[in-house]
mmCIF file of C-alpha atoms and ligand atoms in Angstrom:
data_model
loop_
_atom_site.group_PDB
_atom_site.id
_atom_site.type_symbol
_atom_site.label_atom_id
_atom_site.label_comp_id
_atom_site.label_asym_id
_atom_site.label_seq_id
_atom_site.Cartn_x
_atom_site.Cartn_y
_atom_site.Cartn_z
ATOM 1 C CA UNK A 1 -1.760 13.151 1.376
ATOM 2 C CA UNK A 2 -1.699 13.696 -2.496
ATOM 3 C CA UNK A 3 -3.311 13.365 -6.430
ATOM 4 C CA UNK A 4 -0.319 11.195 -8.295
ATOM 5 C CA UNK A 5 -0.756 11.310 -11.970
ATOM 6 C CA UNK A 6 0.832 9.054 -14.483
ATOM 7 C CA UNK A 7 1.635 10.273 -18.074
ATOM 8 C CA UNK A 8 2.628 8.101 -20.840
ATOM 9 C CA UNK A 9 4.825 5.640 -18.721
ATOM 10 C CA UNK A 10 6.079 2.841 -20.367
ATOM 11 C CA UNK A 11 8.331 -0.612 -18.685
ATOM 12 C CA UNK A 12 10.690 -1.923 -21.339
ATOM 13 C CA UNK A 13 12.835 -5.429 -19.113
ATOM 14 C CA UNK A 14 15.632 -6.645 -21.091
ATOM 15 C CA UNK A 15 13.134 -8.496 -23.472
ATOM 16 C CA UNK A 16 9.492 -7.084 -22.436
ATOM 17 C CA UNK A 17 7.154 -4.388 -22.632
ATOM 18 C CA UNK A 18 6.000 -5.145 -19.614
ATOM 19 C CA UNK A 19 3.869 -1.647 -19.494
ATOM 20 C CA UNK A 20 2.744 0.398 -22.911
ATOM 21 C CA UNK A 21 2.088 4.313 -22.222
ATOM 22 C CA UNK A 22 -0.508 4.689 -18.908
ATOM 23 C CA UNK A 23 -2.445 7.796 -18.191
ATOM 24 C CA UNK A 24 -3.938 6.729 -15.924
ATOM 25 C CA UNK A 25 -4.457 10.465 -12.377
ATOM 26 C CA UNK A 26 -6.239 9.580 -8.872
ATOM 27 C CA UNK A 27 -7.036 11.779 -6.476
ATOM 28 C CA UNK A 28 -6.117 12.397 -3.397
ATOM 29 C CA UNK A 29 -7.269 10.555 -0.743
ATOM 30 C CA UNK A 30 -8.963 8.003 -3.686
ATOM 31 C CA UNK A 31 -8.661 4.641 -3.460
ATOM 32 C CA UNK A 32 -7.642 3.472 -6.539
ATOM 33 C CA UNK A 33 -7.843 -0.709 -7.188
ATOM 34 C CA UNK A 34 -5.827 -2.241 -9.935
ATOM 35 C CA UNK A 35 -6.414 -5.907 -10.357
ATOM 36 C CA UNK A 36 -5.889 -8.048 -14.667
ATOM 37 C CA UNK A 37 -4.455 -11.450 -14.641
ATOM 38 C CA UNK A 38 -0.688 -12.638 -13.799
ATOM 39 C CA UNK A 39 1.872 -10.715 -15.733
ATOM 40 C CA UNK A 40 -0.464 -8.184 -16.782
ATOM 41 C CA UNK A 41 2.583 -4.945 -15.104
ATOM 42 C CA UNK A 42 0.504 -4.671 -11.521
ATOM 43 C CA UNK A 43 3.264 -5.236 -9.709
ATOM 44 C CA UNK A 44 5.812 -3.154 -12.279
ATOM 45 C CA UNK A 45 3.426 0.097 -12.255
ATOM 46 C CA UNK A 46 3.583 -0.119 -8.207
ATOM 47 C CA UNK A 47 7.264 -0.704 -7.962
ATOM 48 C CA UNK A 48 7.937 1.982 -10.396
ATOM 49 C CA UNK A 49 6.007 4.433 -7.906
ATOM 50 C CA UNK A 50 7.065 3.723 -5.569
ATOM 51 C CA UNK A 51 10.824 3.551 -6.808
ATOM 52 C CA UNK A 52 11.848 0.349 -6.428
ATOM 53 C CA UNK A 53 11.597 -0.351 -10.598
ATOM 54 C CA UNK A 54 12.743 2.252 -12.817
ATOM 55 C CA UNK A 55 10.646 3.939 -15.104
ATOM 56 C CA UNK A 56 11.860 3.481 -18.612
ATOM 57 C CA UNK A 57 9.056 6.717 -19.799
ATOM 58 C CA UNK A 58 7.023 8.599 -19.169
ATOM 59 C CA UNK A 59 6.564 10.866 -15.678
ATOM 60 C CA UNK A 60 4.819 10.092 -12.639
ATOM 61 C CA UNK A 61 4.278 13.174 -10.531
ATOM 62 C CA UNK A 62 3.637 12.865 -7.004
ATOM 63 C CA UNK A 63 1.623 16.027 -5.417
ATOM 64 C CA UNK A 64 2.983 18.681 -8.310
ATOM 65 C CA UNK A 65 6.420 16.821 -8.676
ATOM 66 C CA UNK A 66 8.310 14.918 -10.437
ATOM 67 C CA UNK A 67 9.575 12.093 -8.796
ATOM 68 C CA UNK A 68 10.673 9.903 -12.059
ATOM 69 C CA UNK A 69 14.413 9.991 -10.131
ATOM 70 C CA UNK A 70 13.866 10.327 -6.427
ATOM 71 C CA UNK A 71 13.992 7.476 -4.316
ATOM 72 C CA UNK A 72 11.465 5.596 -2.806
ATOM 73 C CA UNK A 73 12.532 7.345 0.981
ATOM 74 C CA UNK A 74 11.947 10.225 -1.042
ATOM 75 C CA UNK A 75 8.784 10.581 -2.197
ATOM 76 C CA UNK A 76 7.499 10.191 0.863
ATOM 77 C CA UNK A 77 4.734 6.919 0.037
ATOM 78 C CA UNK A 78 4.672 3.516 2.642
ATOM 79 C CA UNK A 79 4.958 0.058 0.089
ATOM 80 C CA UNK A 80 3.404 -2.343 2.325
ATOM 81 C CA UNK A 81 4.351 -6.120 1.733
ATOM 82 C CA UNK A 82 2.612 -9.053 1.606
ATOM 83 C CA UNK A 83 5.165 -10.501 4.251
ATOM 84 C CA UNK A 84 5.957 -7.930 6.154
ATOM 85 C CA UNK A 85 8.836 -8.386 8.198
ATOM 86 C CA UNK A 86 8.387 -6.836 11.791
ATOM 87 C CA UNK A 87 12.141 -7.198 13.988
ATOM 88 C CA UNK A 88 11.028 -10.816 16.367
ATOM 89 C CA UNK A 89 13.973 -9.229 19.069
ATOM 90 C CA UNK A 90 11.938 -5.936 19.822
ATOM 91 C CA UNK A 91 8.669 -4.469 21.654
ATOM 92 C CA UNK A 92 5.038 -4.412 19.349
ATOM 93 C CA UNK A 93 5.385 -0.531 20.152
ATOM 94 C CA UNK A 94 8.825 -0.368 18.768
ATOM 95 C CA UNK A 95 8.087 -2.076 15.583
ATOM 96 C CA UNK A 96 5.839 0.675 15.317
ATOM 97 C CA UNK A 97 8.189 4.014 16.593
ATOM 98 C CA UNK A 98 10.505 1.827 14.165
ATOM 99 C CA UNK A 99 9.205 3.832 11.105
ATOM 100 C CA UNK A 100 10.099 7.265 12.493
ATOM 101 C CA UNK A 101 13.464 5.824 13.164
ATOM 102 C CA UNK A 102 16.004 7.417 10.715
ATOM 103 C CA UNK A 103 13.611 11.020 11.051
ATOM 104 C CA UNK A 104 15.636 12.040 13.687
ATOM 105 C CA UNK A 105 11.663 12.775 16.160
ATOM 106 C CA UNK A 106 11.303 13.791 19.917
ATOM 107 C CA UNK A 107 10.574 11.055 22.197
ATOM 108 C CA UNK A 108 7.799 12.586 23.880
ATOM 109 C CA UNK A 109 6.490 12.924 20.684
ATOM 110 C CA UNK A 110 6.754 8.874 19.309
ATOM 111 C CA UNK A 111 5.536 7.853 22.202
ATOM 112 C CA UNK A 112 1.834 9.565 21.963
ATOM 113 C CA UNK A 113 2.326 8.749 18.077
ATOM 114 C CA UNK A 114 2.859 4.696 18.499
ATOM 115 C CA UNK A 115 -0.478 4.914 20.975
ATOM 116 C CA UNK A 116 -2.504 7.447 18.741
ATOM 117 C CA UNK A 117 -2.049 4.385 16.419
ATOM 118 C CA UNK A 118 -2.258 1.728 18.426
ATOM 119 C CA UNK A 119 -5.486 2.739 19.154
ATOM 120 C CA UNK A 120 -6.202 3.074 15.583
ATOM 121 C CA UNK A 121 -5.254 -0.216 15.072
ATOM 122 C CA UNK A 122 -6.654 -1.822 18.268
ATOM 123 C CA UNK A 123 -3.543 -2.701 19.273
ATOM 124 C CA UNK A 124 -3.323 -0.227 22.843
ATOM 125 C CA UNK A 125 -2.762 -4.012 24.607
ATOM 126 C CA UNK A 126 -0.259 -5.894 23.442
ATOM 127 C CA UNK A 127 2.360 -2.957 22.762
ATOM 128 C CA UNK A 128 4.312 -4.262 25.875
ATOM 129 C CA UNK A 129 4.578 -7.792 23.996
ATOM 130 C CA UNK A 130 6.936 -9.006 20.273
ATOM 131 C CA UNK A 131 5.708 -9.851 18.065
ATOM 132 C CA UNK A 132 5.855 -13.516 18.087
ATOM 133 C CA UNK A 133 3.025 -13.288 20.945
ATOM 134 C CA UNK A 134 0.968 -12.593 18.412
ATOM 135 C CA UNK A 135 -1.554 -13.694 15.710
ATOM 136 C CA UNK A 136 -1.559 -13.397 12.264
ATOM 137 C CA UNK A 137 -3.938 -10.050 11.973
ATOM 138 C CA UNK A 138 -2.071 -8.682 14.857
ATOM 139 C CA UNK A 139 0.634 -8.827 13.068
ATOM 140 C CA UNK A 140 -0.804 -7.738 9.587
ATOM 141 C CA UNK A 141 -2.274 -4.244 11.812
ATOM 142 C CA UNK A 142 1.628 -3.714 14.081
ATOM 143 C CA UNK A 143 2.985 -3.750 9.882
ATOM 144 C CA UNK A 144 0.333 -1.210 9.152
ATOM 145 C CA UNK A 145 0.912 0.949 11.938
ATOM 146 C CA UNK A 146 4.807 0.787 11.505
ATOM 147 C CA UNK A 147 4.002 2.386 7.806
ATOM 148 C CA UNK A 148 1.446 5.130 8.580
ATOM 149 C CA UNK A 149 3.444 6.816 11.210
ATOM 150 C CA UNK A 150 5.553 8.466 8.914
ATOM 151 C CA UNK A 151 2.194 9.804 7.787
ATOM 152 C CA UNK A 152 2.942 9.112 4.015
ATOM 153 C CA UNK A 153 1.346 11.245 1.226
ATOM 154 C CA UNK A 154 0.365 7.901 -0.345
ATOM 155 C CA UNK A 155 -0.503 3.709 0.489
ATOM 156 C CA UNK A 156 0.743 0.743 -2.217
ATOM 157 C CA UNK A 157 -0.482 -2.877 -1.084
ATOM 158 C CA UNK A 158 0.823 -5.074 -3.271
ATOM 159 C CA UNK A 159 -1.042 -8.553 -2.811
ATOM 160 C CA UNK A 160 -1.186 -7.807 1.171
ATOM 161 C CA UNK A 161 -3.826 -10.053 1.642
ATOM 162 C CA UNK A 162 -3.535 -12.710 -0.200
ATOM 163 C CA UNK A 163 -1.083 -15.556 2.389
ATOM 164 C CA UNK A 164 -3.455 -15.438 4.871
ATOM 165 C CA UNK A 165 -6.655 -17.086 5.615
ATOM 166 C CA UNK A 166 -10.016 -16.128 4.462
ATOM 167 C CA UNK A 167 -11.087 -15.550 8.333
ATOM 168 C CA UNK A 168 -8.005 -13.588 7.689
ATOM 169 C CA UNK A 169 -8.276 -11.742 4.403
ATOM 170 C CA UNK A 170 -12.613 -10.043 6.350
ATOM 171 C CA UNK A 171 -10.851 -9.101 8.936
ATOM 172 C CA UNK A 172 -7.882 -7.064 7.621
ATOM 173 C CA UNK A 173 -10.028 -6.395 4.448
ATOM 174 C CA UNK A 174 -12.489 -3.906 7.179
ATOM 175 C CA UNK A 175 -9.424 -2.681 8.653
ATOM 176 C CA UNK A 176 -7.962 -1.567 5.606
ATOM 177 C CA UNK A 177 -11.103 -0.682 5.364
ATOM 178 C CA UNK A 178 -11.973 1.906 8.364
ATOM 179 C CA UNK A 179 -8.393 3.502 7.994
ATOM 180 C CA UNK A 180 -9.455 4.840 4.862
ATOM 181 C CA UNK A 181 -12.255 6.358 5.977
ATOM 182 C CA UNK A 182 -10.313 7.649 9.616
ATOM 183 C CA UNK A 183 -7.461 8.841 7.268
ATOM 184 C CA UNK A 184 -8.098 9.492 3.661
ATOM 185 C CA UNK A 185 -5.013 9.075 2.753
ATOM 186 C CA UNK A 186 -4.567 8.216 -1.273
ATOM 187 C CA UNK A 187 -4.227 4.563 -1.718
ATOM 188 C CA UNK A 188 -3.107 2.133 -4.876
ATOM 189 C CA UNK A 189 -4.424 -1.704 -4.033
ATOM 190 C CA UNK A 190 -3.046 -4.411 -6.409
ATOM 191 C CA UNK A 191 -4.892 -7.989 -5.761
ATOM 192 C CA UNK A 192 -6.440 -10.651 -8.495
ATOM 193 C CA UNK A 193 -9.253 -11.013 -5.793
ATOM 194 C CA UNK A 194 -12.693 -9.376 -7.167
ATOM 195 C CA UNK A 195 -13.797 -9.186 -4.340
ATOM 196 C CA UNK A 196 -10.997 -6.665 -2.645
ATOM 197 C CA UNK A 197 -11.139 -4.807 -5.592
ATOM 198 C CA UNK A 198 -14.999 -4.314 -5.302
ATOM 199 C CA UNK A 199 -15.011 -3.702 -1.446
ATOM 200 C CA UNK A 200 -11.921 -1.374 -1.016
ATOM 201 C CA UNK A 201 -12.219 1.376 -4.331
ATOM 202 C CA UNK A 202 -13.654 4.413 -5.237
ATOM 203 C CA UNK A 203 -11.699 3.278 -8.582
ATOM 204 C CA UNK A 204 -10.982 0.151 -10.042
ATOM 205 C CA UNK A 205 -8.585 0.268 -12.883
ATOM 206 C CA UNK A 206 -8.195 -2.969 -15.461
ATOM 207 C CA UNK A 207 -4.687 -3.823 -16.570
ATOM 208 C CA UNK A 208 -4.393 -6.621 -19.449
ATOM 209 C CA UNK A 209 -0.734 -7.161 -21.112
ATOM 210 C CA UNK A 210 1.295 -3.957 -19.882
ATOM 211 C CA UNK A 211 -2.576 -1.388 -20.668
ATOM 212 C CA UNK A 212 -5.161 -0.590 -19.296
ATOM 213 C CA UNK A 213 -8.220 -2.268 -20.048
ATOM 214 C CA UNK A 214 -10.835 -0.351 -18.857
ATOM 215 C CA UNK A 215 -10.931 2.304 -15.317
ATOM 216 C CA UNK A 216 -14.083 2.940 -13.219
ATOM 217 C CA UNK A 217 -16.112 2.682 -10.268
ATOM 218 C CA UNK A 218 -16.911 -1.118 -8.835
ATOM 219 C CA UNK A 219 -20.296 -0.260 -10.328
ATOM 220 C CA UNK A 220 -19.170 0.926 -14.182
ATOM 221 C CA UNK A 221 -16.577 -1.883 -13.879
ATOM 222 C CA UNK A 222 -18.223 -5.526 -12.812
ATOM 223 C CA UNK A 223 -22.251 -4.167 -14.232
ATOM 224 C CA UNK A 224 -23.545 -4.762 -10.895
ATOM 225 C CA UNK A 225 -26.912 -3.758 -10.687
HETATM 226 P P1 ADP B 301 1.389 -8.709 -12.576
HETATM 227 O O1 ADP B 301 2.213 -8.122 -11.457
HETATM 228 O O2 ADP B 301 0.401 -7.877 -12.651
HETATM 229 O O3 ADP B 301 1.675 -10.212 -11.950
HETATM 230 P P2 ADP B 301 4.313 -8.089 -13.178
HETATM 231 O O4 ADP B 301 4.752 -6.086 -13.244
HETATM 232 O O5 ADP B 301 5.110 -9.085 -12.017
HETATM 233 O O6 ADP B 301 2.606 -8.843 -13.565
HETATM 234 O O7 ADP B 301 4.882 -8.663 -15.104
HETATM 235 C C1 ADP B 301 4.939 -8.081 -16.570
HETATM 236 C C2 ADP B 301 6.174 -8.397 -16.736
HETATM 237 O O8 ADP B 301 6.979 -8.540 -16.938
HETATM 238 C C3 ADP B 301 5.573 -10.245 -16.957
HETATM 239 O O9 ADP B 301 5.399 -10.630 -18.486
HETATM 240 C C4 ADP B 301 6.894 -10.031 -15.927
HETATM 241 O O10 ADP B 301 7.225 -11.493 -16.016
HETATM 242 C C5 ADP B 301 7.732 -9.012 -17.481
HETATM 243 N N1 ADP B 301 8.351 -8.948 -15.980
HETATM 244 C C6 ADP B 301 8.367 -8.218 -14.075
HETATM 245 N N2 ADP B 301 9.165 -8.571 -14.008
HETATM 246 C C7 ADP B 301 10.593 -8.316 -14.400
HETATM 247 C C8 ADP B 301 12.667 -9.206 -14.346
HETATM 248 N N3 ADP B 301 12.651 -7.842 -13.241
HETATM 249 N N4 ADP B 301 12.496 -8.834 -15.615
HETATM 250 C C9 ADP B 301 12.482 -8.992 -16.956
HETATM 251 N N5 ADP B 301 10.942 -9.676 -17.019
HETATM 252 C C10 ADP B 301 10.295 -8.859 -15.785
HETATM 253 P P1 ADP B 302 -6.833 -12.372 15.602
HETATM 254 O O1 ADP B 302 -8.632 -11.994 16.389
HETATM 255 O O2 ADP B 302 -5.781 -10.925 15.420
HETATM 256 O O3 ADP B 302 -6.829 -12.753 14.673
HETATM 257 P P2 ADP B 302 -6.653 -14.679 17.676
HETATM 258 O O4 ADP B 302 -8.124 -14.501 18.017
HETATM 259 O O5 ADP B 302 -6.075 -15.570 17.247
HETATM 260 O O6 ADP B 302 -6.780 -13.018 16.866
HETATM 261 O O7 ADP B 302 -6.329 -14.684 19.051
HETATM 262 C C1 ADP B 302 -6.325 -13.741 20.399
HETATM 263 C C2 ADP B 302 -5.732 -13.992 21.223
HETATM 264 O O8 ADP B 302 -4.784 -14.198 21.344
HETATM 265 C C3 ADP B 302 -5.092 -12.379 21.464
HETATM 266 O O9 ADP B 302 -5.103 -11.782 22.683
HETATM 267 C C4 ADP B 302 -3.691 -12.778 21.460
HETATM 268 O O10 ADP B 302 -3.069 -11.826 21.253
HETATM 269 C C5 ADP B 302 -3.922 -13.314 21.568
HETATM 270 N N1 ADP B 302 -2.224 -15.070 20.732
HETATM 271 C C6 ADP B 302 -2.998 -15.047 19.902
HETATM 272 N N2 ADP B 302 -1.460 -16.264 19.707
HETATM 273 C C7 ADP B 302 -0.850 -16.128 20.542
HETATM 274 C C8 ADP B 302 0.803 -16.550 20.904
HETATM 275 N N3 ADP B 302 1.225 -17.464 20.573
HETATM 276 N N4 ADP B 302 0.906 -16.697 22.078
HETATM 277 C C9 ADP B 302 1.358 -15.440 22.558
HETATM 278 N N5 ADP B 302 -1.009 -15.165 22.822
HETATM 279 C C10 ADP B 302 -1.373 -15.018 21.488
#
């Protein structure tokens, strides 16, 4: 868990200034949604925080540390994508444990953590199955388990629900909200869906043409009574 702070962050692609000097301070444990029309810079900003896109200017801090030049893996944050690539030949337990593979963990400790996380995500009865034997919603939860097991300092979600049908979207929204209530991990969530932003986020950041247009609680931003 950690504070994330952006100071005058910019991004320039060859011919486009995609992000124009963004200042934003995200509190430890806060759930922040980035919203705005297609092309406003949501993904670019998220990818710079994840370390998947180079930062052109400004400072990015996670905790007390400036992380501009750290590799994604060194930032200790988890990015959850909309298409969750699970390993089809591995069991659900192995898929979740895979999140730890590079970390040289103790076997018994790994087993315990897989069980703990499976319980949290209501996957305990499915640990011996393969991904192909699970529903879409269950597979999404496995993908989240693989991220959670590393105990990241923050979660970054890039439109995680946009490919799901309406029922599944509601289920996953509830799961994500439950998890945040349990783990209190700092979260940034990119979406173009106002309902998702309103129901999930403590604070909403509305982006427009690479700048922050508005920041506030869902009530402040969407003018609800
Ligand atoms: P959003 O996620 O809000 O839809 P993006 O962050 O994808 O917006 O894009 C912001 C701007 O940067 C857009 O003008 C887009 O065309 C441009 N852009 C994004 N990625 C690249 C890239 N790899 N090369 C050049 N321009 C890019
Ligand atoms: P969810 O509520 O997560 O969307 P479903 O209602 O789709 O789950 O699935 C209900 C049950 O059916 C689950 O216990 C799941 O394991 C099982 N199931 C779903 N798809 C398959 C499949 N392709 N093969 C075997 N079992 C499946």
